């Protein structure tokens, strides 16, 4: 029965059995390390770590930590160290006053108005990708669903930030170098996590540093002509960020700061969306009932014609499928912070340097907060109350640092989901082998191999 379908996830185990599982798998997967308690308790210490790691599951406590009015919980040092060579002290990693200034300057680049303007570029990326999928349907070739979604969302980011398609040589080089960077920093260094001291230097392999230098050079090459020209000539995101001014000093971002911020948009803005789309199309391939309901809505609201931004906003079932996937497969599996001083969280004393992991993965699967948490039930998000859930969706974070690209990603995903589900059937090879892991984002442990067919419609 489709309603009983359980999308794949590691079976929760005791702490020691979880640790043994990760050692046996040898892939440093944090999801497999999460012990059974973490799925039901408001917060749990992961034992066996020198600096101590607190996993926070309770939405109210998570909100307090992420809101952080006393600035006790800045961005986690391990994450900042890993990302600094690529994105400097930019909006994603900075804290305190520096972050506030950057956020105020960048917010307008992601306003509703900007998203409406970006929508045409999103549509053009989907047009090109449909042509590519038509070729794959024709040839019957198998391909990786996750790579396909990464390509499509990278193209959307290139077009909306820089008004360049992924087919342009520079954009392609940036994306290839990002893939290299992400693959190298993606696997968690378990040794460092368990035995490392807080605020220790994070040493990156030479290959990662070389990829960062290459990416920064390429982004610089795309920014320079825009700095030389009048940036207002284009209506893309780079134009908005170049035009941004500090409210007090009137100063704009320096060239290096621009490269930092644009690097963040690539980093935070394409693998995250690719992750959720991968899981959506995987689940749809296993749930014909959900796929049929989604198609029925698209046909009723849009028919066969072009999909406008107003259509996407009207597609409530599509949005619920997106939300339910964000719940079960939050692309940012854990949101890491560090305790800058000794403090208390709930009933726990927390020492300076403790790693605090707000955990969408477990908070979204907590049986005390969600009815049937392991089931895929998009109707739970219906406006007329699909159930008695009290959980909070924290896939985009919470508080003042909530994802700046949340509205952008929601519109982009709604558009891609509506258009590709309307036109194609994806069939997954060996669906039983699919297993999620926590890398830079929540990804399948191995490529999900699919074939695509043009959808046969009833006459
Ligand atoms: C489904 C897609 C996405 C998901 C699930 C997601 C998730 C998140 C989360 C959880 C945070 C908060 C991190 C923290 O508090 O440590 C965040 C922040 C951020 N995201 Fe996203 N994101 C997505 C798409 C995007 C897109 C499309 C962009 C831009 C093009 C973007 C840019 C950013 C930036 C710049 C921040 C830092 C905001 C700040 O600290 O003020 N994200 N995202």
PDB file of N, CA and C in Angstrom, residues 409-443:
ATOM      1  N   UNK A 409      14.596  29.504  -3.699  1.00  0.00           N
ATOM      2  CA  UNK A 409      14.670  28.045  -3.851  1.00  0.00           C
ATOM      3  C   UNK A 409      13.276  27.425  -3.948  1.00  0.00           C
ATOM      4  N   UNK A 410      12.309  28.010  -3.235  1.00  0.00           N
ATOM      5  CA  UNK A 410      10.949  27.456  -3.248  1.00  0.00           C
ATOM      6  C   UNK A 410      10.317  27.655  -4.630  1.00  0.00           C
ATOM      7  N   UNK A 411      10.510  28.834  -5.199  1.00  0.00           N
ATOM      8  CA  UNK A 411       9.956  29.093  -6.538  1.00  0.00           C
ATOM      9  C   UNK A 411      10.694  28.235  -7.576  1.00  0.00           C
ATOM     10  N   UNK A 412      12.003  28.215  -7.470  1.00  0.00           N
ATOM     11  CA  UNK A 412      12.803  27.433  -8.433  1.00  0.00           C
ATOM     12  C   UNK A 412      12.393  25.953  -8.386  1.00  0.00           C
ATOM     13  N   UNK A 413      12.280  25.403  -7.181  1.00  0.00           N
ATOM     14  CA  UNK A 413      11.959  23.973  -7.059  1.00  0.00           C
ATOM     15  C   UNK A 413      10.548  23.691  -7.539  1.00  0.00           C
ATOM     16  N   UNK A 414       9.606  24.605  -7.222  1.00  0.00           N
ATOM     17  CA  UNK A 414       8.220  24.422  -7.677  1.00  0.00           C
ATOM     18  C   UNK A 414       8.169  24.373  -9.196  1.00  0.00           C
ATOM     19  N   UNK A 415       8.917  25.272  -9.833  1.00  0.00           N
ATOM     20  CA  UNK A 415       8.923  25.324 -11.298  1.00  0.00           C
ATOM     21  C   UNK A 415       9.506  24.026 -11.883  1.00  0.00           C
ATOM     22  N   UNK A 416      10.662  23.614 -11.352  1.00  0.00           N
ATOM     23  CA  UNK A 416      11.330  22.418 -11.896  1.00  0.00           C
ATOM     24  C   UNK A 416      10.458  21.178 -11.677  1.00  0.00           C
ATOM     25  N   UNK A 417       9.910  21.096 -10.482  1.00  0.00           N
ATOM     26  CA  UNK A 417       9.081  19.937 -10.136  1.00  0.00           C
ATOM     27  C   UNK A 417       7.856  19.870 -11.064  1.00  0.00           C
ATOM     28  N   UNK A 418       7.174  20.997 -11.217  1.00  0.00           N
ATOM     29  CA  UNK A 418       5.963  21.000 -12.052  1.00  0.00           C
ATOM     30  C   UNK A 418       6.315  20.633 -13.492  1.00  0.00           C
ATOM     31  N   UNK A 419       7.367  21.231 -14.026  1.00  0.00           N
ATOM     32  CA  UNK A 419       7.650  21.014 -15.448  1.00  0.00           C
ATOM     33  C   UNK A 419       8.191  19.615 -15.725  1.00  0.00           C
ATOM     34  N   UNK A 420       9.130  19.156 -14.914  1.00  0.00           N
ATOM     35  CA  UNK A 420       9.712  17.842 -15.220  1.00  0.00           C
ATOM     36  C   UNK A 420       8.734  16.711 -14.902  1.00  0.00           C
ATOM     37  N   UNK A 421       7.943  16.857 -13.826  1.00  0.00           N
ATOM     38  CA  UNK A 421       6.986  15.784 -13.497  1.00  0.00           C
ATOM     39  C   UNK A 421       5.875  15.726 -14.548  1.00  0.00           C
ATOM     40  N   UNK A 422       5.535  16.884 -15.128  1.00  0.00           N
ATOM     41  CA  UNK A 422       4.500  16.917 -16.158  1.00  0.00           C
ATOM     42  C   UNK A 422       4.953  16.176 -17.416  1.00  0.00           C
ATOM     43  N   UNK A 423       6.248  16.215 -17.698  1.00  0.00           N
ATOM     44  CA  UNK A 423       6.732  15.744 -19.000  1.00  0.00           C
ATOM     45  C   UNK A 423       7.387  14.362 -18.981  1.00  0.00           C
ATOM     46  N   UNK A 424       7.939  13.960 -17.804  1.00  0.00           N
ATOM     47  CA  UNK A 424       8.765  12.734 -17.796  1.00  0.00           C
ATOM     48  C   UNK A 424       8.346  11.740 -16.718  1.00  0.00           C
ATOM     49  N   UNK A 425       8.683  10.478 -16.993  1.00  0.00           N
ATOM     50  CA  UNK A 425       8.692   9.436 -15.966  1.00  0.00           C
ATOM     51  C   UNK A 425      10.145   9.071 -15.716  1.00  0.00           C
ATOM     52  N   UNK A 426      10.547   9.102 -14.455  1.00  0.00           N
ATOM     53  CA  UNK A 426      11.907   8.658 -14.102  1.00  0.00           C
ATOM     54  C   UNK A 426      11.790   7.257 -13.500  1.00  0.00           C
ATOM     55  N   UNK A 427      12.572   6.298 -14.017  1.00  0.00           N
ATOM     56  CA  UNK A 427      12.558   4.992 -13.347  1.00  0.00           C
ATOM     57  C   UNK A 427      13.947   4.730 -12.776  1.00  0.00           C
ATOM     58  N   UNK A 428      13.942   4.319 -11.515  1.00  0.00           N
ATOM     59  CA  UNK A 428      15.197   4.169 -10.768  1.00  0.00           C
ATOM     60  C   UNK A 428      15.663   2.727 -10.838  1.00  0.00           C
ATOM     61  N   UNK A 429      16.946   2.553 -11.146  1.00  0.00           N
ATOM     62  CA  UNK A 429      17.516   1.201 -11.112  1.00  0.00           C
ATOM     63  C   UNK A 429      17.859   0.881  -9.664  1.00  0.00           C
ATOM     64  N   UNK A 430      17.565  -0.283  -9.202  1.00  0.00           N
ATOM     65  CA  UNK A 430      17.878  -0.741  -7.843  1.00  0.00           C
ATOM     66  C   UNK A 430      17.455   0.265  -6.765  1.00  0.00           C
ATOM     67  N   UNK A 431      16.152   0.613  -6.705  1.00  0.00           N
ATOM     68  CA  UNK A 431      15.718   1.608  -5.711  1.00  0.00           C
ATOM     69  C   UNK A 431      15.985   1.163  -4.273  1.00  0.00           C
ATOM     70  N   UNK A 432      16.023  -0.149  -4.042  1.00  0.00           N
ATOM     71  CA  UNK A 432      16.243  -0.653  -2.686  1.00  0.00           C
ATOM     72  C   UNK A 432      17.645  -0.347  -2.171  1.00  0.00           C
ATOM     73  N   UNK A 433      18.563  -0.005  -3.063  1.00  0.00           N
ATOM     74  CA  UNK A 433      19.942   0.261  -2.624  1.00  0.00           C
ATOM     75  C   UNK A 433      20.147   1.713  -2.176  1.00  0.00           C
ATOM     76  N   UNK A 434      19.135   2.543  -2.417  1.00  0.00           N
ATOM     77  CA  UNK A 434      19.315   3.980  -2.134  1.00  0.00           C
ATOM     78  C   UNK A 434      19.392   4.218  -0.625  1.00  0.00           C
ATOM     79  N   UNK A 435      20.403   4.965  -0.208  1.00  0.00           N
ATOM     80  CA  UNK A 435      20.616   5.238   1.228  1.00  0.00           C
ATOM     81  C   UNK A 435      21.120   6.677   1.373  1.00  0.00           C
ATOM     82  N   UNK A 436      20.478   7.481   2.255  1.00  0.00           N
ATOM     83  CA  UNK A 436      20.968   8.860   2.416  1.00  0.00           C
ATOM     84  C   UNK A 436      22.183   8.923   3.341  1.00  0.00           C
ATOM     85  N   UNK A 437      23.070   9.866   3.068  1.00  0.00           N
ATOM     86  CA  UNK A 437      24.200  10.150   3.960  1.00  0.00           C
ATOM     87  C   UNK A 437      24.308  11.669   4.115  1.00  0.00           C
ATOM     88  N   UNK A 438      24.954  12.077   5.228  1.00  0.00           N
ATOM     89  CA  UNK A 438      25.150  13.519   5.440  1.00  0.00           C
ATOM     90  C   UNK A 438      26.534  13.892   4.936  1.00  0.00           C
ATOM     91  N   UNK A 439      26.589  14.566   3.813  1.00  0.00           N
ATOM     92  CA  UNK A 439      27.862  15.127   3.325  1.00  0.00           C
ATOM     93  C   UNK A 439      27.741  16.638   3.507  1.00  0.00           C
ATOM     94  N   UNK A 440      28.205  17.407   2.515  1.00  0.00           N
ATOM     95  CA  UNK A 440      27.973  18.850   2.611  1.00  0.00           C
ATOM     96  C   UNK A 440      26.461  19.091   2.636  1.00  0.00           C
ATOM     97  N   UNK A 441      25.722  18.242   1.888  1.00  0.00           N
ATOM     98  CA  UNK A 441      24.257  18.239   1.969  1.00  0.00           C
ATOM     99  C   UNK A 441      23.816  16.782   2.149  1.00  0.00           C
ATOM    100  N   UNK A 442      22.509  16.580   2.358  1.00  0.00           N
ATOM    101  CA  UNK A 442      21.985  15.213   2.502  1.00  0.00           C
ATOM    102  C   UNK A 442      21.902  14.593   1.104  1.00  0.00           C
ATOM    103  N   UNK A 443      22.750  13.628   0.829  1.00  0.00           N
ATOM    104  CA  UNK A 443      22.865  13.077  -0.526  1.00  0.00           C
ATOM    105  C   UNK A 443      22.708  11.561  -0.489  1.00  0.00           C
TER     106      UNK A 443
END
